[in-house]
Amino acid sequence: MANAKKITKNADGSHNVPDSPVIPFIEGDGIGPDIWRATRMVIDAAVEKAYAGRRRIEWQELPVGEKGYEKTGSYLPEGALAAIEENVVAIKGPLTTPIGKGIRSLNVAIRQKLDLYACVRPVRYIETVPSPMKHPEKIDMVVFRENTEDLYAGIEWESGTPEADQVADFMKTAMGVDLPPESGIGIKPISPANTKRLVASAIAHALENGFSSVTLMHKGNIMKYTEGAFAKWGYQVAEERFGDRTVSEARLWEDFDGKVPAGKIVIKDRIADMLFQQVLLRPDEYGVIATPNLNGDYLSDALAAQVGGLGMAPGANIGDRCAVFEATHGTAPKYAGMDKVNPGSLILSGAMMLDYMGWKEAGTAVRAAVQAAIKARRVTYDLARQIEGAQEVKCSEFAAAIVAQMQ
């Protein structure tokens, strides 16, 4: 497209989005091509509906994963990473990590190499979608999961290796810590700088989107200097950067008799295992949740199960330089090429991408049409087998049904 231009970023973090932005996409492996075709159909239709031809997206494919290996000999070509950073916004399907060779995890590698430190997972109920909850309509949360450290930093040594023995010997001789023989050893780094930028982005999101609280999820009663520090640093950044718009839960009761002052949101913390119970029993008491990596991995999937499963769960990985929006599920290779699976996760991630670009009218159009299509009970097999009176349709037909609701 002759007038296609790149999205750029300003010094304050805001975006300059042209009417015809270039947006890279990674089709993905397994079911990736099926759900990407469906997603592109829906996003293009939403942009057309919202802006009547004044705006459109110029898509640029990046060969990553199996396709990247076939074309370049690399599962994650450096050129693809450069293109994502250069264009600021990208979207991707699920990627298979090769067994026994190459990168430990393609998804983790993309996040770490581009410093996409916030894994953002909104969880909100869509009417008619089957749920194990009595009142799934009460669920409206966004999980901000730290993406670059904690156990996902991947610092570990295998049992019986010289490296593991060396670390164990150092811990015994220098630190007085005696590990069981032949232990596999992993390191769990959590730092103040990375914690504060993650929590700051969570608080900013809560303020911008009308949430009443940010909860710091941690296991600090046991891991005091990592997860406990996460909570401590989270409270610190709330005071340092948002002191005029936030109040801690302790101060809320000490100074305001439990009544939230106008214009402020509450910063609170919960022990990880207790929060799993709370989001089941009292989900309406929680809005934005900020958490170290592993906790967020578990919690976001558990919350997704409450509103229909990973097939309907959108997600994004966002940093200061760029953002990648992605399906939150795997490649499901047994369904590859069958035009069968639910594309909802990637479609709703596309709606998040449109919001991020400032094209909120198009993002709203996507979500409204998804809701309408599901209410009309024209859905893929995973939903059809649970919704009474539903008509099972293919992946592409579900996308077409969503587009039809826009029209």
Short mmCIF file of C-alpha atoms in Angstrom, two decimals:
data_model
loop_
_atom_site.label_atom_id
_atom_site.label_comp_id
_atom_site.label_asym_id
_atom_site.label_seq_id
_atom_site.Cartn_x
_atom_site.Cartn_y
_atom_site.Cartn_z
CA MET A 1 0.00 0.00 0.00
CA ALA A 2 1.59 3.23 -1.19
CA ASN A 3 0.66 5.39 1.80
CA ALA A 4 1.35 2.79 4.51
CA LYS A 5 3.49 4.15 7.33
CA LYS A 6 5.01 2.87 10.55
CA ILE A 7 3.65 3.54 14.02
CA THR A 8 6.09 5.63 16.04
CA LYS A 9 6.47 6.34 19.75
CA ASN A 10 6.87 9.68 21.48
CA ALA A 11 9.20 10.30 24.42
CA ASP A 12 6.25 10.20 26.82
CA GLY A 13 5.26 6.71 25.62
CA SER A 14 2.29 7.83 23.51
CA HIS A 15 1.89 6.62 19.93
CA ASN A 16 1.68 8.25 16.54
CA VAL A 17 -0.58 5.93 14.54
CA PRO A 18 -1.05 6.69 10.83
CA ASP A 19 -4.29 5.89 9.04
CA SER A 20 -2.57 3.01 7.22
CA PRO A 21 -0.11 1.52 9.74
CA VAL A 22 2.20 -1.38 8.92
CA ILE A 23 1.57 -4.14 11.47
CA PRO A 24 3.72 -7.30 11.44
CA PHE A 25 2.03 -10.62 12.09
CA ILE A 26 3.33 -14.08 12.91
CA GLU A 27 0.92 -16.72 11.65
CA GLY A 28 2.06 -19.32 14.17
CA ASP A 29 2.41 -23.09 14.06
CA GLY A 30 -0.17 -25.87 14.21
CA ILE A 31 -3.58 -24.21 14.22
CA GLY A 32 -1.92 -20.81 13.85
CA PRO A 33 -2.72 -20.33 10.13
CA ASP A 34 -6.38 -21.23 10.68
CA ILE A 35 -6.96 -18.86 13.57
CA TRP A 36 -4.87 -16.10 11.97
CA ARG A 37 -6.97 -16.10 8.78
CA ALA A 38 -10.11 -15.87 10.92
CA THR A 39 -8.64 -13.10 13.04
CA ARG A 40 -7.49 -11.02 10.09
CA MET A 41 -10.96 -11.24 8.58
CA VAL A 42 -12.54 -9.92 11.77
CA ILE A 43 -9.99 -7.15 12.44
CA ASP A 44 -10.16 -5.84 8.87
CA ALA A 45 -13.96 -5.84 9.01
CA ALA A 46 -13.98 -3.99 12.34
CA VAL A 47 -11.61 -1.31 11.05
CA GLU A 48 -13.76 -0.88 7.93
CA LYS A 49 -16.93 -0.65 10.00
CA ALA A 50 -15.48 1.83 12.48
CA TYR A 51 -13.75 4.14 9.98
CA ALA A 52 -15.54 3.57 6.63
CA GLY A 53 -12.35 3.28 4.59
CA ARG A 54 -10.49 6.18 6.21
CA ARG A 55 -8.23 3.71 8.01
CA ARG A 56 -6.89 0.27 7.22
CA ILE A 57 -4.04 -1.98 8.31
CA GLU A 58 -1.19 -2.99 6.02
CA TRP A 59 -0.18 -6.45 7.24
CA GLN A 60 3.45 -7.62 7.06
CA GLU A 61 4.15 -11.33 7.62
CA LEU A 62 7.18 -12.36 9.68
CA PRO A 63 8.52 -15.92 9.29
CA VAL A 64 8.92 -17.24 12.84
CA GLY A 65 8.62 -20.77 14.24
CA GLU A 66 8.36 -23.64 11.76
CA LYS A 67 8.01 -21.24 8.82
CA GLY A 68 11.02 -19.26 10.03
CA TYR A 69 13.13 -22.41 10.21
CA GLU A 70 12.09 -23.47 6.71
CA LYS A 71 12.91 -20.07 5.19
CA THR A 72 15.93 -18.92 7.19
CA GLY A 73 17.24 -21.87 9.20
CA SER A 74 16.26 -20.08 12.42
CA TYR A 75 13.10 -20.46 14.49
CA LEU A 76 13.42 -16.84 15.60
CA PRO A 77 15.24 -14.76 12.96
CA GLU A 78 16.81 -11.53 14.20
CA GLY A 79 15.11 -9.71 11.33
CA ALA A 80 11.71 -10.61 12.76
CA LEU A 81 12.58 -9.17 16.15
CA ALA A 82 13.91 -6.00 14.50
CA ALA A 83 10.71 -5.64 12.46
CA ILE A 84 8.53 -5.90 15.58
CA GLU A 85 10.54 -3.25 17.39
CA GLU A 86 10.68 -1.02 14.33
CA ASN A 87 6.90 -1.16 13.81
CA VAL A 88 6.02 -0.91 17.54
CA VAL A 89 2.94 -3.19 17.37
CA ALA A 90 2.66 -6.84 16.24
CA ILE A 91 0.31 -9.80 16.60
CA LYS A 92 1.13 -13.52 16.68
CA GLY A 93 -0.43 -16.94 16.72
CA PRO A 94 0.84 -19.80 18.93
CA LEU A 95 4.37 -21.09 18.34
CA THR A 96 5.81 -24.56 18.84
CA THR A 97 9.10 -24.77 20.68
CA PRO A 98 11.29 -27.42 19.02
CA ILE A 99 11.97 -30.42 21.23
CA GLY A 100 15.62 -31.10 22.04
CA LYS A 101 17.06 -28.28 19.95
CA GLY A 102 17.09 -24.54 19.53
CA ILE A 103 15.50 -22.02 21.88
CA ARG A 104 14.12 -23.06 25.27
CA SER A 105 10.80 -21.33 24.45
CA LEU A 106 10.09 -19.15 21.43
CA ASN A 107 7.38 -17.26 23.27
CA VAL A 108 9.61 -16.53 26.26
CA ALA A 109 12.51 -15.62 23.96
CA ILE A 110 10.41 -13.01 22.12
CA ARG A 111 9.34 -11.46 25.42
CA GLN A 112 12.84 -11.34 26.84
CA LYS A 113 14.69 -10.21 23.71
CA LEU A 114 12.24 -7.33 23.18
CA ASP A 115 11.96 -6.59 26.92
CA LEU A 116 8.19 -7.05 26.85
CA TYR A 117 8.00 -6.97 30.61
CA ALA A 118 4.23 -6.91 31.12
CA CYS A 119 2.13 -9.92 30.17
CA VAL A 120 -1.37 -8.44 30.19
CA ARG A 121 -4.32 -10.83 30.38
CA PRO A 122 -7.84 -9.36 30.67
CA VAL A 123 -10.47 -11.80 31.90
CA ARG A 124 -14.10 -10.86 31.42
CA TYR A 125 -17.20 -12.99 30.99
CA ILE A 126 -18.92 -13.19 27.62
CA GLU A 127 -22.62 -13.94 27.94
CA THR A 128 -23.72 -17.46 26.88
CA VAL A 129 -20.19 -18.93 27.11
CA PRO A 130 -20.30 -21.98 29.42
CA SER A 131 -18.74 -21.38 32.84
CA PRO A 132 -18.34 -23.50 35.99
CA MET A 133 -19.12 -20.39 38.07
CA LYS A 134 -22.55 -19.51 39.48
CA HIS A 135 -22.02 -15.82 38.74
CA PRO A 136 -19.37 -15.50 36.00
CA GLU A 137 -20.73 -12.05 35.15
CA LYS A 138 -18.94 -10.78 38.27
CA ILE A 139 -15.54 -11.56 36.74
CA ASP A 140 -13.84 -8.51 35.24
CA MET A 141 -10.11 -8.55 35.98
CA VAL A 142 -6.82 -7.81 34.26
CA VAL A 143 -3.69 -9.73 35.26
CA PHE A 144 -0.35 -7.92 34.86
CA ARG A 145 2.27 -10.68 35.02
CA GLU A 146 5.97 -9.78 35.15
CA ASN A 147 7.55 -11.29 32.06
CA THR A 148 11.32 -11.08 32.33
CA GLU A 149 12.42 -12.57 35.65
CA ASP A 150 11.27 -14.90 38.46
CA LEU A 151 11.61 -18.60 37.54
CA TYR A 152 10.94 -17.85 33.86
CA ALA A 153 14.33 -16.18 33.67
CA GLY A 154 15.41 -19.77 32.96
CA ILE A 155 18.48 -19.75 35.21
CA GLU A 156 18.87 -23.39 36.24
CA TRP A 157 21.27 -26.30 36.26
CA GLU A 158 20.46 -29.95 35.73
CA SER A 159 20.93 -32.54 38.46
CA GLY A 160 24.33 -34.21 38.35
CA THR A 161 26.02 -31.67 36.08
CA PRO A 162 29.33 -30.00 36.99
CA GLU A 163 27.55 -26.64 36.98
CA ALA A 164 24.94 -27.80 39.50
CA ASP A 165 27.66 -29.31 41.67
CA GLN A 166 29.63 -26.07 41.53
CA VAL A 167 26.62 -23.98 42.57
CA ALA A 168 25.80 -26.46 45.38
CA ASP A 169 29.41 -26.37 46.59
CA PHE A 170 29.40 -22.57 46.62
CA MET A 171 26.15 -22.48 48.58
CA LYS A 172 27.55 -24.90 51.14
CA THR A 173 31.00 -23.37 51.59
CA ALA A 174 30.17 -19.68 51.18
CA MET A 175 26.55 -19.47 52.31
CA GLY A 176 26.19 -22.35 54.79
CA VAL A 177 23.32 -23.90 52.82
CA ASP A 178 23.43 -27.69 52.46
CA LEU A 179 21.31 -28.96 49.53
CA PRO A 180 20.16 -32.57 49.06
CA PRO A 181 22.61 -34.56 46.92
CA GLU A 182 22.27 -34.21 43.13
CA SER A 183 19.73 -31.39 43.37
CA GLY A 184 18.63 -29.62 40.23
CA ILE A 185 19.02 -25.93 41.02
CA GLY A 186 17.10 -22.89 39.79
CA ILE A 187 17.53 -19.20 40.54
CA LYS A 188 14.53 -16.93 41.18
CA PRO A 189 15.57 -13.29 40.58
CA ILE A 190 13.11 -10.49 41.39
CA SER A 191 14.44 -6.94 41.18
CA PRO A 192 13.16 -3.55 42.34
CA ALA A 193 13.44 -1.88 38.92
CA ASN A 194 11.57 -4.59 37.04
CA THR A 195 8.94 -4.93 39.75
CA LYS A 196 8.30 -1.19 39.87
CA ARG A 197 7.86 -0.78 36.12
CA LEU A 198 5.42 -3.72 36.05
CA VAL A 199 3.37 -2.43 38.97
CA ALA A 200 3.43 1.11 37.59
CA SER A 201 1.96 -0.11 34.29
CA ALA A 202 -0.74 -2.01 36.21
CA ILE A 203 -1.66 1.08 38.24
CA ALA A 204 -1.72 3.28 35.13
CA HIS A 205 -4.04 0.78 33.45
CA ALA A 206 -6.36 0.74 36.45
CA LEU A 207 -6.54 4.54 36.55
CA GLU A 208 -7.12 4.85 32.80
CA ASN A 209 -9.81 2.16 32.65
CA GLY A 210 -11.90 2.80 35.74
CA PHE A 211 -10.79 -0.07 37.98
CA SER A 212 -11.12 0.53 41.72
CA SER A 213 -8.09 -1.43 42.95
CA VAL A 214 -4.72 -2.98 42.15
CA THR A 215 -3.85 -6.16 44.08
CA LEU A 216 -0.23 -7.24 44.52
CA MET A 217 -0.23 -11.06 44.42
CA HIS A 218 2.76 -12.74 46.09
CA LYS A 219 3.98 -15.54 48.35
CA GLY A 220 5.94 -13.19 50.58
CA ASN A 221 5.09 -14.99 53.79
CA ILE A 222 7.58 -17.68 52.70
CA MET A 223 9.79 -16.07 50.01
CA LYS A 224 10.37 -12.83 51.89
CA TYR A 225 13.22 -11.39 49.85
CA THR A 226 11.78 -12.13 46.40
CA GLU A 227 7.99 -12.23 46.43
CA GLY A 228 7.76 -10.33 49.70
CA ALA A 229 10.00 -7.69 48.15
CA PHE A 230 7.70 -7.61 45.09
CA ALA A 231 4.86 -6.45 47.35
CA LYS A 232 7.09 -3.95 49.18
CA TRP A 233 8.38 -2.41 45.96
CA GLY A 234 4.86 -2.37 44.54
CA TYR A 235 3.65 -0.23 47.42
CA GLN A 236 6.71 1.99 47.02
CA VAL A 237 6.08 2.76 43.34
CA ALA A 238 2.41 3.43 44.08
CA GLU A 239 3.48 6.10 46.57
CA GLU A 240 6.36 7.46 44.49
CA ARG A 241 4.55 7.83 41.17
CA PHE A 242 0.85 7.77 41.98
CA GLY A 243 0.67 9.04 45.56
CA ASP A 244 -2.01 11.62 44.74
CA ARG A 245 -4.28 9.02 43.12
CA THR A 246 -3.76 5.89 45.23
CA VAL A 247 -4.31 4.83 48.83
CA SER A 248 -3.02 1.68 50.49
CA GLU A 249 -5.55 -0.68 52.01
CA ALA A 250 -3.98 -0.10 55.44
CA ARG A 251 -4.38 3.67 55.16
CA LEU A 252 -7.89 3.24 53.80
CA TRP A 253 -9.00 1.89 57.18
CA GLU A 254 -6.64 3.90 59.38
CA ASP A 255 -7.41 7.30 57.85
CA PHE A 256 -10.66 7.00 55.88
CA ASP A 257 -12.76 4.46 57.81
CA GLY A 258 -12.78 2.10 54.83
CA LYS A 259 -14.32 4.65 52.44
CA VAL A 260 -12.28 5.22 49.28
CA PRO A 261 -11.56 8.93 48.76
CA ALA A 262 -12.86 10.39 45.50
CA GLY A 263 -10.42 10.07 42.63
CA LYS A 264 -8.27 7.38 44.28
CA ILE A 265 -7.84 3.66 43.79
CA VAL A 266 -6.86 1.15 46.48
CA ILE A 267 -3.50 -0.66 46.45
CA LYS A 268 -3.67 -3.94 48.37
CA ASP A 269 -1.80 -7.22 48.53
CA ARG A 270 -2.84 -10.85 48.91
CA ILE A 271 -0.93 -14.07 49.52
CA ALA A 272 -0.97 -16.12 46.30
CA ASP A 273 -2.76 -19.23 47.56
CA MET A 274 -5.40 -17.15 49.32
CA LEU A 275 -6.03 -15.08 46.20
CA PHE A 276 -6.84 -18.22 44.22
CA GLN A 277 -9.69 -18.78 46.65
CA GLN A 278 -10.76 -15.13 46.63
CA VAL A 279 -11.15 -14.87 42.86
CA LEU A 280 -13.52 -17.84 43.03
CA LEU A 281 -15.57 -16.71 46.02
CA ARG A 282 -15.46 -12.90 45.70
CA PRO A 283 -14.34 -12.04 42.16
CA ASP A 284 -16.06 -8.65 42.16
CA GLU A 285 -13.63 -7.44 44.85
CA TYR A 286 -10.67 -7.60 42.45
CA GLY A 287 -9.86 -5.55 39.37
CA VAL A 288 -6.23 -5.30 38.28
CA ILE A 289 -3.83 -7.89 39.70
CA ALA A 290 -0.03 -7.40 39.50
CA THR A 291 2.10 -10.48 40.11
CA PRO A 292 5.49 -12.11 39.58
CA ASN A 293 5.77 -14.41 36.60
CA LEU A 294 4.92 -17.89 37.83
CA ASN A 295 1.98 -16.78 39.99
CA GLY A 296 0.58 -14.88 37.03
CA ASP A 297 0.94 -17.89 34.76
CA TYR A 298 -1.20 -20.03 37.05
CA LEU A 299 -3.70 -17.33 37.97
CA SER A 300 -4.42 -16.11 34.45
CA ASP A 301 -5.18 -19.65 33.23
CA ALA A 302 -7.35 -20.34 36.28
CA LEU A 303 -9.31 -17.15 35.66
CA ALA A 304 -9.67 -18.01 31.98
CA ALA A 305 -11.24 -21.33 32.99
CA GLN A 306 -13.92 -19.40 34.87
CA VAL A 307 -15.06 -17.57 31.74
CA GLY A 308 -14.86 -20.25 29.05
CA GLY A 309 -11.26 -21.42 28.84
CA LEU A 310 -8.12 -20.37 26.99
CA GLY A 311 -9.94 -20.45 23.67
CA MET A 312 -11.60 -17.18 24.66
CA ALA A 313 -8.70 -15.62 26.61
CA PRO A 314 -6.82 -12.71 24.99
CA GLY A 315 -3.35 -11.56 25.92
CA ALA A 316 -0.53 -9.16 25.18
CA ASN A 317 3.15 -8.71 25.98
CA ILE A 318 3.93 -5.03 26.36
CA GLY A 319 7.19 -3.17 26.91
CA ASP A 320 8.40 0.40 26.65
CA ARG A 321 9.54 -0.01 23.02
CA CYS A 322 6.90 -2.27 21.49
CA ALA A 323 4.02 -4.68 22.11
CA VAL A 324 3.09 -8.14 20.82
CA PHE A 325 -0.52 -9.36 21.04
CA GLU A 326 -1.01 -13.11 21.01
CA ALA A 327 -3.24 -16.13 21.41
CA THR A 328 -2.81 -17.44 24.95
CA HIS A 329 -3.22 -21.13 24.08
CA GLY A 330 -0.95 -23.65 22.34
CA THR A 331 -0.60 -24.88 18.78
CA ALA A 332 -2.98 -27.91 19.05
CA PRO A 333 -1.18 -29.71 16.20
CA LYS A 334 -3.76 -32.50 15.92
CA TYR A 335 -6.23 -29.89 14.64
CA ALA A 336 -3.78 -28.14 12.29
CA GLY A 337 -5.31 -27.31 8.91
CA MET A 338 -8.75 -28.62 9.86
CA ASP A 339 -10.44 -25.19 10.10
CA LYS A 340 -11.94 -26.40 13.35
CA VAL A 341 -10.69 -24.61 16.46
CA ASN A 342 -11.97 -21.53 18.23
CA PRO A 343 -10.15 -18.37 17.04
CA GLY A 344 -11.63 -16.30 19.89
CA SER A 345 -8.39 -15.85 21.85
CA LEU A 346 -6.50 -14.32 18.92
CA ILE A 347 -9.52 -12.29 17.77
CA LEU A 348 -9.95 -10.75 21.22
CA SER A 349 -6.18 -10.16 21.39
CA GLY A 350 -6.62 -8.26 18.13
CA ALA A 351 -9.27 -6.12 19.86
CA MET A 352 -6.70 -5.39 22.61
CA MET A 353 -4.23 -4.39 19.89
CA LEU A 354 -6.74 -1.97 18.35
CA ASP A 355 -7.33 -0.40 21.77
CA TYR A 356 -3.56 -0.08 22.29
CA MET A 357 -3.29 1.75 18.96
CA GLY A 358 -6.02 4.17 20.02
CA TRP A 359 -8.50 2.67 17.55
CA LYS A 360 -10.95 1.91 20.34
CA GLU A 361 -14.03 2.15 18.13
CA ALA A 362 -12.75 -0.83 16.14
CA GLY A 363 -11.77 -2.74 19.28
CA THR A 364 -15.25 -2.21 20.71
CA ALA A 365 -16.79 -3.38 17.44
CA VAL A 366 -14.82 -6.65 17.64
CA ARG A 367 -15.89 -7.42 21.20
CA ALA A 368 -19.53 -6.55 20.57
CA ALA A 369 -19.65 -8.74 17.47
CA VAL A 370 -17.98 -11.68 19.25
CA GLN A 371 -20.57 -11.40 22.01
CA ALA A 372 -23.42 -11.23 19.48
CA ALA A 373 -22.18 -14.22 17.48
CA ILE A 374 -21.90 -16.36 20.62
CA LYS A 375 -25.34 -15.24 21.78
CA ALA A 376 -26.66 -16.31 18.38
CA ARG A 377 -25.14 -19.75 19.15
CA ARG A 378 -23.11 -20.08 15.94
CA VAL A 379 -19.88 -21.29 17.54
CA THR A 380 -16.94 -23.67 17.14
CA TYR A 381 -17.03 -27.22 18.49
CA ASP A 382 -15.53 -26.42 21.91
CA LEU A 383 -18.42 -24.10 22.71
CA ALA A 384 -21.11 -25.92 20.72
CA ARG A 385 -20.79 -29.08 22.80
CA GLN A 386 -21.52 -27.05 25.94
CA ILE A 387 -24.16 -24.54 24.76
CA GLU A 388 -27.68 -25.90 24.44
CA GLY A 389 -29.14 -25.35 20.99
CA ALA A 390 -25.83 -24.23 19.48
CA GLN A 391 -24.90 -24.75 15.83
CA GLU A 392 -21.34 -26.01 15.39
CA VAL A 393 -19.43 -24.08 12.73
CA LYS A 394 -15.88 -24.09 11.42
CA CYS A 395 -13.19 -21.66 12.53
CA SER A 396 -13.62 -19.59 9.36
CA GLU A 397 -17.41 -19.74 9.64
CA PHE A 398 -17.27 -18.45 13.21
CA ALA A 399 -15.20 -15.51 11.97
CA ALA A 400 -17.75 -14.91 9.20
CA ALA A 401 -20.55 -15.00 11.78
CA ILE A 402 -18.72 -12.36 13.82
CA VAL A 403 -18.28 -10.16 10.75
CA ALA A 404 -21.97 -10.58 9.88
CA GLN A 405 -22.88 -9.23 13.33
CA MET A 406 -20.96 -6.04 12.53
CA GLN A 407 -23.05 -5.49 9.43
#
